[in-house]
Steps between C-alpha positions, in 0.01 A plus 500: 500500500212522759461862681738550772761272380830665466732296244872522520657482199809550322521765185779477260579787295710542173638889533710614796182630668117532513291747576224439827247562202642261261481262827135545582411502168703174414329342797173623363442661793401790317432548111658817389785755697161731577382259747848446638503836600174504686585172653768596612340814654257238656711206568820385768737408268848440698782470276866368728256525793469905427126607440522638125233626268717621213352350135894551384677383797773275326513127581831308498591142517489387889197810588210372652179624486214440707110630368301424862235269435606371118896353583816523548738540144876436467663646265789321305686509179397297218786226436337383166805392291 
């Protein structure tokens, strides 16, 4: 991905939820929950359009979450039978 190019991207998850953490660090937009904290403290995240910089907000199928400048990440169930 070349700097400035914001992906979007669907993210399936297994559990009922994720945590924004789990999420960035998933994405490998960070490497450990540490640095999800301070990027969050230094980052827009918008999660349902709602500015949010909670490490343990809970994701659930159908969220959306947007990190300003890396993309835009849907959240849905995994189907995997």
């Amino acid at each position: 991905m070349k700097v400035g190019e914001a992906v979007k991207k669907e993210v399936f998850i297994e559990p009922p939820f994720i945590t924004l953490g789990q999420l960035l660090k998933e994405e490998a937009i960070v490497g450990s929950g540490g640095q999800a904290k301070w990027y969050l403290k230094e980052h827009a995240v918008d999660v349902n359009d709602e500015p949010d910089n909670r490490r343990g907000r809970k994701l659930y199928p159908g969220d959306t979450v947007d990190v300003k400048d890396v993309g835009l990440f849907f959240i849905r169930l995994n189907q995997a039978e």
